[in-house]
Amino acid sequence: LKKDRIEAFFNTWRSQIAMAQHNPDIEHYLPVLVANAGNKESPAYRQAFTELEEQLQVIQMVNGYLNVLLVDPRGNIIYSSGGRDRTQLSKALPPVKYFSEARKNIFFSDIYRRSSENAPLAMIGAAPIHDVQGVFVGEIVVEQGMDLIYRTILDTTGLGLTGEVVISRREG
């Protein structure tokens, strides 16, 4: 039962990331945002930013994410829905292995400790974004709190005296 709940959590999260990854507005406006990142006052940048902000804040709110980021092909953060500036985010996120891994497919990081007190443990889910012609234009990076998973792990209902749970993932 516990295993099923944990698997359901990750399967749902993977599906949510896949839906965001293939969102037509993100596919359309992320390349515009990347192309105009050096001129944030341009009408094209402002329109793309506004459109993406609407979409990403809804994705964050509906799914309960801590943060939704967009990164350019070099791994630079160009949008964050979480309200922290890019310098703070770069220091707060775990090592950038997920940027290279997420170029290929949806990737989940290891659990890490956030600097924020309200959600000390989190994971990253990241996926490549391709424009409408199929060209790689960046990644969507979702920061998910691990509170639900830890509540599930710590629930000893139906277990023996130790309540011990082992979680692992297959790599390779």
PDB file of C-alpha atoms in Angstrom:
ATOM      1  CA  LEU A   1       0.000   0.000   0.000  1.00  0.00           C
ATOM      2  CA  LYS A   2       2.767   2.436   0.942  1.00  0.00           C
ATOM      3  CA  LYS A   3       4.759   1.471  -2.150  1.00  0.00           C
ATOM      4  CA  ASP A   4       1.666   2.053  -4.291  1.00  0.00           C
ATOM      5  CA  ARG A   5       1.143   5.540  -2.823  1.00  0.00           C
ATOM      6  CA  ILE A   6       4.774   6.498  -3.461  1.00  0.00           C
ATOM      7  CA  GLU A   7       4.656   5.138  -7.018  1.00  0.00           C
ATOM      8  CA  ALA A   8       1.364   6.964  -7.652  1.00  0.00           C
ATOM      9  CA  PHE A   9       2.930  10.213  -6.409  1.00  0.00           C
ATOM     10  CA  PHE A  10       5.867   9.942  -8.825  1.00  0.00           C
ATOM     11  CA  ASN A  11       3.719   8.738 -11.746  1.00  0.00           C
ATOM     12  CA  THR A  12       1.372  11.689 -11.240  1.00  0.00           C
ATOM     13  CA  TRP A  13       4.305  14.098 -10.979  1.00  0.00           C
ATOM     14  CA  ARG A  14       5.837  12.677 -14.178  1.00  0.00           C
ATOM     15  CA  SER A  15       2.490  13.144 -15.990  1.00  0.00           C
ATOM     16  CA  GLN A  16       2.160  16.734 -14.748  1.00  0.00           C
ATOM     17  CA  ILE A  17       5.669  17.566 -15.958  1.00  0.00           C
ATOM     18  CA  ALA A  18       4.944  15.950 -19.346  1.00  0.00           C
ATOM     19  CA  MET A  19       1.796  18.066 -19.712  1.00  0.00           C
ATOM     20  CA  ALA A  20       3.743  21.238 -18.920  1.00  0.00           C
ATOM     21  CA  GLN A  21       6.555  20.152 -21.229  1.00  0.00           C
ATOM     22  CA  HIS A  22       4.118  19.935 -24.152  1.00  0.00           C
ATOM     23  CA  ASN A  23       2.086  23.032 -23.304  1.00  0.00           C
ATOM     24  CA  PRO A  24       1.682  24.929 -26.616  1.00  0.00           C
ATOM     25  CA  ASP A  25       2.167  28.334 -24.960  1.00  0.00           C
ATOM     26  CA  ILE A  26       5.443  27.231 -23.372  1.00  0.00           C
ATOM     27  CA  GLU A  27       6.620  25.728 -26.668  1.00  0.00           C
ATOM     28  CA  HIS A  28       5.752  28.999 -28.431  1.00  0.00           C
ATOM     29  CA  TYR A  29       6.862  31.643 -25.913  1.00  0.00           C
ATOM     30  CA  LEU A  30       9.993  30.099 -24.349  1.00  0.00           C
ATOM     31  CA  PRO A  31      12.034  30.638 -27.552  1.00  0.00           C
ATOM     32  CA  VAL A  32      10.843  34.268 -27.633  1.00  0.00           C
ATOM     33  CA  LEU A  33      11.870  34.762 -24.006  1.00  0.00           C
ATOM     34  CA  VAL A  34      15.294  33.199 -24.640  1.00  0.00           C
ATOM     35  CA  ALA A  35      15.878  35.216 -27.828  1.00  0.00           C
ATOM     36  CA  ASN A  36      14.985  38.493 -26.096  1.00  0.00           C
ATOM     37  CA  ALA A  37      16.526  37.829 -22.661  1.00  0.00           C
ATOM     38  CA  GLY A  38      19.061  40.609 -23.267  1.00  0.00           C
ATOM     39  CA  ASN A  39      16.296  43.159 -23.936  1.00  0.00           C
ATOM     40  CA  LYS A  40      13.687  42.713 -21.234  1.00  0.00           C
ATOM     41  CA  GLU A  41      11.948  45.942 -22.175  1.00  0.00           C
ATOM     42  CA  SER A  42      11.163  44.803 -25.707  1.00  0.00           C
ATOM     43  CA  PRO A  43       7.488  44.222 -26.516  1.00  0.00           C
ATOM     44  CA  ALA A  44       8.240  40.630 -27.615  1.00  0.00           C
ATOM     45  CA  TYR A  45       9.927  39.810 -24.288  1.00  0.00           C
ATOM     46  CA  ARG A  46       7.195  41.436 -22.210  1.00  0.00           C
ATOM     47  CA  GLN A  47       4.426  39.623 -24.095  1.00  0.00           C
ATOM     48  CA  ALA A  48       6.217  36.270 -23.832  1.00  0.00           C
ATOM     49  CA  PHE A  49       6.941  36.845 -20.135  1.00  0.00           C
ATOM     50  CA  THR A  50       3.313  37.753 -19.398  1.00  0.00           C
ATOM     51  CA  GLU A  51       1.959  34.734 -21.283  1.00  0.00           C
ATOM     52  CA  LEU A  52       4.399  32.350 -19.622  1.00  0.00           C
ATOM     53  CA  GLU A  53       3.869  33.826 -16.187  1.00  0.00           C
ATOM     54  CA  GLU A  54       0.126  33.193 -16.467  1.00  0.00           C
ATOM     55  CA  GLN A  55       0.669  29.576 -17.486  1.00  0.00           C
ATOM     56  CA  LEU A  56       3.433  28.775 -15.010  1.00  0.00           C
ATOM     57  CA  GLN A  57       1.738  30.318 -11.996  1.00  0.00           C
ATOM     58  CA  VAL A  58      -1.348  28.215 -12.714  1.00  0.00           C
ATOM     59  CA  ILE A  59       0.826  25.095 -13.064  1.00  0.00           C
ATOM     60  CA  GLN A  60       2.517  25.919  -9.761  1.00  0.00           C
ATOM     61  CA  MET A  61      -0.705  26.623  -7.896  1.00  0.00           C
ATOM     62  CA  VAL A  62      -2.749  23.702  -9.244  1.00  0.00           C
ATOM     63  CA  ASN A  63       0.012  21.156  -8.597  1.00  0.00           C
ATOM     64  CA  GLY A  64       1.295  22.613  -5.322  1.00  0.00           C
ATOM     65  CA  TYR A  65       4.870  23.067  -6.538  1.00  0.00           C
ATOM     66  CA  LEU A  66       7.360  25.156  -4.609  1.00  0.00           C
ATOM     67  CA  ASN A  67       8.700  26.693  -7.796  1.00  0.00           C
ATOM     68  CA  VAL A  68       8.510  26.389 -11.578  1.00  0.00           C
ATOM     69  CA  LEU A  69      11.551  27.507 -13.542  1.00  0.00           C
ATOM     70  CA  LEU A  70      12.367  27.897 -17.195  1.00  0.00           C
ATOM     71  CA  VAL A  71      15.990  27.650 -18.254  1.00  0.00           C
ATOM     72  CA  ASP A  72      17.659  28.412 -21.551  1.00  0.00           C
ATOM     73  CA  PRO A  73      19.697  25.786 -23.454  1.00  0.00           C
ATOM     74  CA  ARG A  74      22.828  26.732 -21.457  1.00  0.00           C
ATOM     75  CA  GLY A  75      21.062  26.106 -18.130  1.00  0.00           C
ATOM     76  CA  ASN A  76      20.604  29.768 -17.191  1.00  0.00           C
ATOM     77  CA  ILE A  77      17.417  30.440 -15.229  1.00  0.00           C
ATOM     78  CA  ILE A  78      15.290  32.860 -17.232  1.00  0.00           C
ATOM     79  CA  TYR A  79      12.014  32.571 -15.332  1.00  0.00           C
ATOM     80  CA  SER A  80      11.020  31.612 -11.789  1.00  0.00           C
ATOM     81  CA  SER A  81       7.498  31.484 -10.417  1.00  0.00           C
ATOM     82  CA  GLY A  82       8.719  31.177  -6.823  1.00  0.00           C
ATOM     83  CA  GLY A  83       9.492  34.839  -6.219  1.00  0.00           C
ATOM     84  CA  ARG A  84      13.221  34.486  -5.499  1.00  0.00           C
ATOM     85  CA  ASP A  85      15.742  36.186  -7.758  1.00  0.00           C
ATOM     86  CA  ARG A  86      17.972  34.129 -10.037  1.00  0.00           C
ATOM     87  CA  THR A  87      21.111  34.555  -7.901  1.00  0.00           C
ATOM     88  CA  GLN A  88      19.346  33.171  -4.822  1.00  0.00           C
ATOM     89  CA  LEU A  89      17.883  30.315  -6.869  1.00  0.00           C
ATOM     90  CA  SER A  90      21.215  29.303  -8.366  1.00  0.00           C
ATOM     91  CA  LYS A  91      22.668  29.004  -4.864  1.00  0.00           C
ATOM     92  CA  ALA A  92      19.594  27.247  -3.441  1.00  0.00           C
ATOM     93  CA  LEU A  93      19.176  24.509  -6.051  1.00  0.00           C
ATOM     94  CA  PRO A  94      21.102  21.235  -5.926  1.00  0.00           C
ATOM     95  CA  PRO A  95      24.008  20.523  -8.306  1.00  0.00           C
ATOM     96  CA  VAL A  96      23.061  20.986 -11.949  1.00  0.00           C
ATOM     97  CA  LYS A  97      23.250  17.318 -13.023  1.00  0.00           C
ATOM     98  CA  TYR A  98      19.543  17.502 -13.790  1.00  0.00           C
ATOM     99  CA  PHE A  99      20.107  20.172 -16.486  1.00  0.00           C
ATOM    100  CA  SER A 100      22.167  17.800 -18.619  1.00  0.00           C
ATOM    101  CA  GLU A 101      20.003  14.754 -17.799  1.00  0.00           C
ATOM    102  CA  ALA A 102      16.755  16.601 -18.543  1.00  0.00           C
ATOM    103  CA  ARG A 103      17.906  17.421 -22.078  1.00  0.00           C
ATOM    104  CA  LYS A 104      17.072  13.801 -22.920  1.00  0.00           C
ATOM    105  CA  ASN A 105      13.911  13.064 -20.947  1.00  0.00           C
ATOM    106  CA  ILE A 106      12.048  13.807 -17.739  1.00  0.00           C
ATOM    107  CA  PHE A 107      14.540  13.567 -14.890  1.00  0.00           C
ATOM    108  CA  PHE A 108      14.152  13.569 -11.104  1.00  0.00           C
ATOM    109  CA  SER A 109      16.933  14.739  -8.817  1.00  0.00           C
ATOM    110  CA  ASP A 110      17.850  13.303  -5.472  1.00  0.00           C
ATOM    111  CA  ILE A 111      16.135  14.791  -2.434  1.00  0.00           C
ATOM    112  CA  TYR A 112      17.950  17.858  -1.129  1.00  0.00           C
ATOM    113  CA  ARG A 113      17.595  20.339   1.711  1.00  0.00           C
ATOM    114  CA  ARG A 114      16.305  23.766   0.717  1.00  0.00           C
ATOM    115  CA  SER A 115      17.474  26.908   2.437  1.00  0.00           C
ATOM    116  CA  SER A 116      13.852  27.860   3.159  1.00  0.00           C
ATOM    117  CA  GLU A 117      12.380  26.893   6.529  1.00  0.00           C
ATOM    118  CA  ASN A 118       8.857  26.270   5.202  1.00  0.00           C
ATOM    119  CA  ALA A 119       9.909  23.382   2.917  1.00  0.00           C
ATOM    120  CA  PRO A 120      13.290  22.047   3.971  1.00  0.00           C
ATOM    121  CA  LEU A 121      13.297  18.946   1.743  1.00  0.00           C
ATOM    122  CA  ALA A 122      12.592  18.992  -1.968  1.00  0.00           C
ATOM    123  CA  MET A 123      13.282  17.338  -5.304  1.00  0.00           C
ATOM    124  CA  ILE A 124      13.628  18.641  -8.825  1.00  0.00           C
ATOM    125  CA  GLY A 125      11.704  17.278 -11.788  1.00  0.00           C
ATOM    126  CA  ALA A 126      12.980  18.603 -15.096  1.00  0.00           C
ATOM    127  CA  ALA A 127      12.178  18.031 -18.761  1.00  0.00           C
ATOM    128  CA  PRO A 128      13.310  19.332 -22.145  1.00  0.00           C
ATOM    129  CA  ILE A 129      11.211  21.879 -24.016  1.00  0.00           C
ATOM    130  CA  HIS A 130      11.168  21.883 -27.802  1.00  0.00           C
ATOM    131  CA  ASP A 131       9.652  24.628 -29.918  1.00  0.00           C
ATOM    132  CA  VAL A 132       6.913  24.005 -32.471  1.00  0.00           C
ATOM    133  CA  GLN A 133       9.564  22.899 -35.021  1.00  0.00           C
ATOM    134  CA  GLY A 134      11.040  20.363 -32.568  1.00  0.00           C
ATOM    135  CA  VAL A 135      14.189  22.351 -31.757  1.00  0.00           C
ATOM    136  CA  PHE A 136      15.472  22.146 -28.152  1.00  0.00           C
ATOM    137  CA  VAL A 137      14.925  25.586 -26.584  1.00  0.00           C
ATOM    138  CA  GLY A 138      15.378  24.960 -22.860  1.00  0.00           C
ATOM    139  CA  GLU A 139      13.927  23.090 -19.938  1.00  0.00           C
ATOM    140  CA  ILE A 140      11.103  23.303 -17.473  1.00  0.00           C
ATOM    141  CA  VAL A 141      12.295  22.664 -13.927  1.00  0.00           C
ATOM    142  CA  VAL A 142       9.790  21.960 -11.170  1.00  0.00           C
ATOM    143  CA  GLU A 143      10.698  22.082  -7.494  1.00  0.00           C
ATOM    144  CA  GLN A 144       8.492  19.779  -5.418  1.00  0.00           C
ATOM    145  CA  GLY A 145       8.353  19.639  -1.624  1.00  0.00           C
ATOM    146  CA  MET A 146       8.749  16.189  -0.130  1.00  0.00           C
ATOM    147  CA  ASP A 147       6.311  16.657   2.762  1.00  0.00           C
ATOM    148  CA  LEU A 148       3.726  14.245   1.315  1.00  0.00           C
ATOM    149  CA  ILE A 149       6.321  11.552   0.638  1.00  0.00           C
ATOM    150  CA  TYR A 150       7.793  11.873   4.122  1.00  0.00           C
ATOM    151  CA  ARG A 151       4.348  11.698   5.723  1.00  0.00           C
ATOM    152  CA  THR A 152       3.770   8.509   3.738  1.00  0.00           C
ATOM    153  CA  ILE A 153       7.137   7.071   4.748  1.00  0.00           C
ATOM    154  CA  LEU A 154       6.631   7.928   8.418  1.00  0.00           C
ATOM    155  CA  ASP A 155       3.141   6.412   8.522  1.00  0.00           C
ATOM    156  CA  THR A 156       3.676   3.075  10.273  1.00  0.00           C
ATOM    157  CA  THR A 157       0.111   1.818   9.832  1.00  0.00           C
ATOM    158  CA  GLY A 158       0.212  -1.859   8.888  1.00  0.00           C
ATOM    159  CA  LEU A 159       3.954  -2.276   9.464  1.00  0.00           C
ATOM    160  CA  GLY A 160       5.831  -4.293  12.024  1.00  0.00           C
ATOM    161  CA  LEU A 161       7.452  -2.929  15.149  1.00  0.00           C
ATOM    162  CA  THR A 162      10.249  -1.027  13.388  1.00  0.00           C
ATOM    163  CA  GLY A 163       8.157   0.724  10.732  1.00  0.00           C
ATOM    164  CA  GLU A 164      11.245   0.619   8.530  1.00  0.00           C
ATOM    165  CA  VAL A 165      10.874   1.664   4.878  1.00  0.00           C
ATOM    166  CA  VAL A 166      13.532   1.495   2.179  1.00  0.00           C
ATOM    167  CA  ILE A 167      13.276   3.753  -0.861  1.00  0.00           C
ATOM    168  CA  SER A 168      15.560   3.358  -3.852  1.00  0.00           C
ATOM    169  CA  ARG A 169      15.585   4.067  -7.539  1.00  0.00           C
ATOM    170  CA  ARG A 170      17.041   2.183 -10.446  1.00  0.00           C
ATOM    171  CA  GLU A 171      19.716   3.983 -12.459  1.00  0.00           C
ATOM    172  CA  GLY A 172      21.190   2.926 -15.752  1.00  0.00           C
TER     173      GLY A 172
END
